[in-house]
């Protein structure tokens, strides 16, 4: 055999010996000198063979102690944590992430946080030692600062999608939420509406930016922002929209239009208005955000909404993360993608 590749053959022999001796994780393998005598090769060849197994995650060198068995297979997966895979916005992002990951020889471990910080924390803890990195849409009201700080300390790269935690100087991929909120509100203003409410989720950067766009459009039109028309809900689904529009109408605030922070919320608004005999858009107009095709086209009348390039968000986030993994770098790129009004 070509001596240039002898270390590869020796590494396989060492691996077979480990398996034959039924050694367990943490056991020390023989020294370089002992392995050199056992296989009749130079210590340099042994050193290269052992390093090959270290790089593959089967051995670990501990200074002042020796080389021990880890029994870990090489890491080939990335962790993807989203609030709710049923939401087609995140379904499409997931597809974009997976398509890139597969092209690069990686698999994706998908986790639903249910927009719950404790569940998100659990996934970060369980996966941090077995994945190459993370792509995360952090739960609203996030308090997992220590856990993201630990990832940075351990040099485990991660990328935020859709929303981000501004306390961390790491990369993210999102859309121009402020412009989306502005376009949605401007659309309603141009149709003569002046009492425009907004129903939105609780604290998240994407939602705060959409609200900024809403406020900007009102102010540009010479209207004061009525804080009573800004309804916050801790539910990101249709139930949040149903409750939100109910609160507005029961307060008799004389609204003529509603901007919803996502299409699921808009669906709930539609349900409430239909149940109470309120005509859309004749009596109250509704605009959404996300362009969830299954919702937007099935509602009657069809929902006008802001479209995000969700598949591209997933593609770009995966490219960003895998690029950083290959370069052994922290992800720092901040990408804001354009939205369109449909």
Coordinates of C-alpha atoms in Angstrom, one line a residue:
X1 CA 0.0 0.0 0.0
X2 CA 1.2 3.6 -0.8
X3 CA 2.8 4.8 2.4
X4 CA 1.0 8.2 1.9
X5 CA -2.2 6.5 2.8
X6 CA -0.9 4.0 5.4
X7 CA -2.3 6.1 8.3
X8 CA -5.8 5.6 6.9
X9 CA -5.4 1.8 7.0
X10 CA -4.0 2.1 10.5
X11 CA -6.8 4.3 11.7
X12 CA -9.3 1.6 10.6
X13 CA -7.3 -1.1 12.5
X14 CA -7.3 1.1 15.6
X15 CA -11.1 1.5 15.3
X16 CA -11.6 -2.3 14.9
X17 CA -9.4 -2.9 17.9
X18 CA -11.5 -0.5 20.0
X19 CA -14.7 -2.2 18.9
X20 CA -13.3 -5.7 19.5
X21 CA -12.1 -4.8 23.0
X22 CA -15.6 -3.4 23.7
X23 CA -14.0 -0.2 25.1
X24 CA -16.5 2.4 26.3
X25 CA -16.7 6.2 26.2
X26 CA -13.9 7.7 28.3
X27 CA -11.5 4.8 28.1
X28 CA -7.9 5.7 27.3
X29 CA -6.4 4.1 24.1
X30 CA -2.7 2.9 24.1
X31 CA 0.0 5.5 23.7
X32 CA 1.6 6.5 20.4
X33 CA 4.7 4.4 21.3
X34 CA 2.6 1.4 22.2
X35 CA 0.5 1.6 19.0
X36 CA 3.7 2.1 16.9
X37 CA 5.2 -1.1 18.3
X38 CA 1.9 -3.0 17.9
X39 CA 1.4 -2.1 14.2
X40 CA 5.1 -1.8 13.2
X41 CA 4.8 1.7 11.8
X42 CA 6.3 5.0 12.7
X43 CA 5.0 7.2 15.5
X44 CA 4.2 9.9 12.8
X45 CA 1.9 7.4 11.0
X46 CA 0.2 6.6 14.3
X47 CA -0.2 10.3 15.1
X48 CA -1.9 10.9 11.7
X49 CA -4.1 7.8 12.1
X50 CA -5.2 9.0 15.6
X51 CA -5.8 12.5 14.4
X52 CA -8.1 11.1 11.6
X53 CA -10.2 9.5 14.3
X54 CA -10.2 12.7 16.4
X55 CA -11.4 14.7 13.4
X56 CA -14.2 12.1 12.9
X57 CA -15.4 12.4 16.5
X58 CA -14.4 8.9 17.6
X59 CA -11.5 10.0 19.8
X60 CA -10.7 13.0 21.9
X61 CA -7.2 14.2 23.0
X62 CA -7.1 15.5 26.6
X63 CA -3.9 17.4 27.5
X64 CA -2.1 15.8 30.4
X65 CA -4.3 12.7 30.4
X66 CA -4.3 10.9 27.0
X67 CA -6.5 10.1 24.1
X68 CA -9.9 8.8 25.0
X69 CA -12.8 7.2 23.2
X70 CA -15.9 9.3 22.6
X71 CA -18.0 6.8 20.6
X72 CA -19.6 9.8 18.9
X73 CA -20.4 9.7 15.2
X74 CA -19.3 12.7 13.2
X75 CA -21.7 15.7 13.4
X76 CA -23.7 16.1 10.2
X77 CA -26.9 17.7 11.3
X78 CA -28.1 21.3 11.9
X79 CA -30.8 22.1 14.4
X80 CA -33.8 24.1 13.2
X81 CA -36.1 25.5 15.9
X82 CA -39.4 27.2 14.8
X83 CA -42.4 28.3 16.7
X84 CA -44.9 26.2 14.8
X85 CA -44.4 24.0 11.7
X86 CA -48.2 24.0 11.0
X87 CA -47.8 27.7 10.1
X88 CA -47.0 27.5 6.4
X89 CA -44.6 30.5 6.7
X90 CA -42.3 28.3 8.8
X91 CA -43.1 25.2 6.6
X92 CA -41.7 26.9 3.6
X93 CA -38.7 28.2 5.5
X94 CA -38.0 24.6 6.7
X95 CA -38.1 23.4 3.1
X96 CA -35.6 26.1 2.1
X97 CA -33.3 25.1 4.9
X98 CA -33.5 21.4 4.1
X99 CA -32.9 21.8 0.4
X100 CA -29.6 23.6 1.1
X101 CA -28.6 21.3 3.9
X102 CA -29.1 18.2 1.7
X103 CA -27.0 19.7 -1.1
X104 CA -24.3 20.2 1.4
X105 CA -24.4 16.7 2.9
X106 CA -26.2 17.7 6.1
X107 CA -29.5 16.6 7.7
X108 CA -31.9 18.8 9.6
X109 CA -33.3 18.1 13.1
X110 CA -36.6 20.0 13.2
X111 CA -38.0 21.2 16.5
X112 CA -41.3 23.0 17.3
X113 CA -40.9 25.4 20.3
X114 CA -44.7 26.2 20.3
X115 CA -43.4 29.8 20.8
X116 CA -42.4 28.7 24.3
X117 CA -39.0 29.8 25.7
X118 CA -38.7 26.9 28.0
X119 CA -39.3 24.4 25.2
X120 CA -36.8 26.3 23.1
X121 CA -34.3 26.1 25.9
X122 CA -34.8 22.4 26.2
X123 CA -34.0 21.8 22.5
X124 CA -30.9 24.1 22.7
X125 CA -29.6 22.1 25.7
X126 CA -30.3 18.7 24.2
X127 CA -28.9 19.3 20.8
X128 CA -25.9 21.7 21.4
X129 CA -23.4 18.8 21.6
X130 CA -24.7 16.9 18.6
X131 CA -25.3 19.4 15.9
X132 CA -23.0 21.6 13.8
X133 CA -25.1 24.7 14.5
X134 CA -28.6 26.1 14.8
X135 CA -31.1 28.1 12.8
X136 CA -33.7 29.5 15.2
X137 CA -36.9 31.7 15.1
X138 CA -36.7 32.6 18.8
X139 CA -39.9 32.5 20.9
X140 CA -41.5 35.8 21.7
X141 CA -40.6 37.3 25.1
X142 CA -37.4 35.3 24.9
X143 CA -35.3 34.9 28.1
X144 CA -32.8 32.3 26.8
X145 CA -29.9 34.8 26.8
X146 CA -27.6 32.5 28.9
X147 CA -28.1 29.6 26.6
X148 CA -27.3 31.6 23.4
X149 CA -24.4 33.1 25.3
X150 CA -23.2 29.5 25.9
X151 CA -23.4 28.7 22.2
X152 CA -21.2 31.7 21.5
X153 CA -18.7 30.6 24.2
X154 CA -18.6 27.1 22.8
X155 CA -18.2 28.5 19.3
X156 CA -21.4 26.7 18.1
X157 CA -22.7 29.0 15.2
X158 CA -26.3 29.9 15.0
X159 CA -28.5 32.1 12.8
X160 CA -31.8 33.8 13.7
X161 CA -34.7 33.8 11.2
X162 CA -37.8 36.0 11.0
X163 CA -37.1 37.6 14.3
X164 CA -33.9 38.0 16.3
X165 CA -32.5 38.9 19.7
X166 CA -30.8 42.3 19.3
X167 CA -28.7 41.7 22.5
X168 CA -26.6 39.3 20.4
X169 CA -24.2 40.3 17.7
X170 CA -25.0 37.3 15.5
X171 CA -26.4 36.9 12.0
X172 CA -30.0 36.8 11.0
X173 CA -32.2 36.6 8.0
X174 CA -35.5 38.4 8.1
X175 CA -37.7 40.6 5.8
X176 CA -38.4 44.3 5.8
X177 CA -41.1 44.1 8.3
X178 CA -41.4 47.8 8.8
X179 CA -42.0 48.4 5.1
X180 CA -44.5 45.6 5.1
X181 CA -46.5 47.2 8.0
X182 CA -46.2 50.6 6.2
X183 CA -47.5 49.2 2.9
X184 CA -50.4 47.4 4.5
X185 CA -51.5 50.5 6.4
X186 CA -51.0 52.8 3.4
X187 CA -53.2 50.5 1.4
X188 CA -56.0 50.9 3.9
X189 CA -55.5 54.7 4.1
X190 CA -55.6 55.1 0.3
X191 CA -59.1 53.4 0.4
X192 CA -60.4 56.1 2.8
X193 CA -60.0 54.3 6.1
X194 CA -59.0 56.5 9.1
X195 CA -59.9 54.2 12.1
X196 CA -57.4 51.5 11.4
X197 CA -56.6 49.0 14.2
X198 CA -53.7 46.5 14.4
X199 CA -53.8 43.1 16.1
X200 CA -50.4 41.8 16.8
X201 CA -48.5 39.1 18.8
X202 CA -46.5 40.0 21.9
X203 CA -42.9 41.1 21.9
X204 CA -40.8 40.1 18.9
X205 CA -38.6 42.2 16.7
X206 CA -40.6 41.4 13.5
X207 CA -43.8 42.5 15.2
X208 CA -42.3 45.6 16.6
X209 CA -41.0 46.5 13.2
X210 CA -44.5 46.0 11.6
X211 CA -46.0 48.2 14.2
X212 CA -43.4 50.9 13.4
X213 CA -44.5 50.7 9.8
X214 CA -48.2 51.1 10.8
X215 CA -47.4 54.1 13.0
X216 CA -45.3 55.7 10.2
X217 CA -48.0 55.4 7.6
X218 CA -50.6 57.0 10.0
X219 CA -48.3 59.9 10.9
X220 CA -47.4 60.6 7.3
X221 CA -51.1 60.8 6.6
X222 CA -51.5 63.4 9.3
X223 CA -53.3 61.1 11.7
X224 CA -52.6 60.7 15.4
X225 CA -51.9 57.1 16.6
X226 CA -54.8 55.9 18.9
X227 CA -53.0 53.5 21.3
X228 CA -56.4 51.9 22.0
X229 CA -56.4 50.5 18.5
X230 CA -53.2 48.6 19.0
X231 CA -54.2 45.2 20.4
X232 CA -51.6 42.8 21.6
X233 CA -52.3 39.1 22.0
X234 CA -50.3 36.2 23.4
X235 CA -51.8 33.9 20.8
X236 CA -50.2 33.7 17.3
X237 CA -53.0 31.6 15.8
X238 CA -56.6 32.4 14.7
X239 CA -57.7 32.5 18.3
X240 CA -55.6 35.6 18.8
X241 CA -57.4 37.4 16.0
X242 CA -60.8 36.2 17.2
X243 CA -60.2 37.6 20.7
X244 CA -58.5 40.8 19.4
X245 CA -61.3 41.9 17.1
X246 CA -63.8 41.0 19.8
X247 CA -62.1 43.3 22.2
X248 CA -62.1 46.1 19.7
X249 CA -65.7 45.9 18.8
X250 CA -66.9 45.5 22.4
X251 CA -65.0 48.7 23.2
X252 CA -67.0 50.4 20.5
X253 CA -63.9 52.1 19.0
X254 CA -65.6 52.6 15.6
X255 CA -62.9 50.9 13.6
X256 CA -63.3 50.5 9.8
X257 CA -60.2 48.4 9.1
X258 CA -57.8 46.0 10.8
X259 CA -54.1 45.2 10.0
X260 CA -53.2 41.7 11.3
X261 CA -49.7 40.7 12.2
X262 CA -50.0 37.4 10.4
X263 CA -52.6 35.6 8.3
X264 CA -53.6 33.2 11.1
X265 CA -54.6 36.2 13.1
X266 CA -56.5 37.5 10.1
X267 CA -58.4 34.2 9.8
X268 CA -59.6 34.6 13.4
X269 CA -60.8 38.1 12.6
X270 CA -62.7 36.8 9.5
X271 CA -64.3 34.1 11.7
X272 CA -65.5 36.6 14.3
X273 CA -66.9 39.1 11.8
X274 CA -68.7 36.4 9.9
X275 CA -70.2 35.0 13.1
X276 CA -71.5 38.5 14.0
X277 CA -72.9 39.4 10.6
X278 CA -70.3 42.0 9.9
X279 CA -69.5 42.3 6.1
X280 CA -65.9 42.2 4.8
X281 CA -64.8 44.6 3.4
X282 CA -68.1 46.7 3.2
X283 CA -68.1 47.3 7.0
X284 CA -64.6 46.3 8.1
X285 CA -61.6 45.7 5.8
X286 CA -58.9 43.2 6.8
X287 CA -55.3 43.0 5.7
X288 CA -52.9 40.2 6.7
X289 CA -49.1 39.5 6.7
X290 CA -47.2 36.4 5.5
X291 CA -49.1 35.4 2.3
X292 CA -50.2 32.1 3.6
X293 CA -51.8 30.8 0.4
X294 CA -54.0 28.2 2.1
X295 CA -55.5 31.0 4.2
X296 CA -55.5 34.0 1.9
X297 CA -57.2 32.2 -1.0
X298 CA -59.7 30.2 0.9
X299 CA -61.1 33.1 2.9
X300 CA -64.1 34.9 1.4
X301 CA -63.4 37.5 0.2
X302 CA -59.8 36.5 -0.5
X303 CA -57.4 38.1 2.0
X304 CA -55.2 41.0 0.9
X305 CA -51.8 40.4 2.5
X306 CA -48.1 41.2 2.6
X307 CA -45.9 38.5 1.0
X308 CA -42.6 37.4 2.5
X309 CA -40.0 35.4 0.6
X310 CA -40.2 32.6 3.2
X311 CA -38.5 29.9 1.1
X312 CA -35.7 32.2 0.3
X313 CA -35.3 33.1 4.0
X314 CA -34.7 29.4 4.7
X315 CA -32.3 29.1 1.8
X316 CA -30.2 32.1 2.8
X317 CA -30.2 31.2 6.5
X318 CA -28.9 27.7 5.7
X319 CA -26.3 29.0 3.3
X320 CA -25.2 31.5 5.9
X321 CA -24.9 28.9 8.7
X322 CA -23.2 26.2 6.6
X323 CA -20.7 28.8 5.2
X324 CA -19.8 29.8 8.7
X325 CA -19.4 26.1 9.8
X326 CA -17.0 25.4 7.0
X327 CA -14.9 28.5 7.8
X328 CA -15.1 27.9 11.6
X329 CA -16.5 31.4 12.0
X330 CA -19.2 33.1 13.9
X331 CA -22.2 34.2 11.8
X332 CA -22.3 38.0 11.6
X333 CA -24.2 38.7 8.4
X334 CA -27.6 40.6 8.8
X335 CA -29.9 40.1 5.8
X336 CA -33.2 41.9 5.3
X337 CA -35.2 40.7 2.4
X338 CA -37.8 42.7 0.5
X339 CA -41.6 42.2 0.9
X340 CA -44.4 42.7 -1.7
X341 CA -48.0 43.5 -1.2
X342 CA -50.5 41.2 -2.9

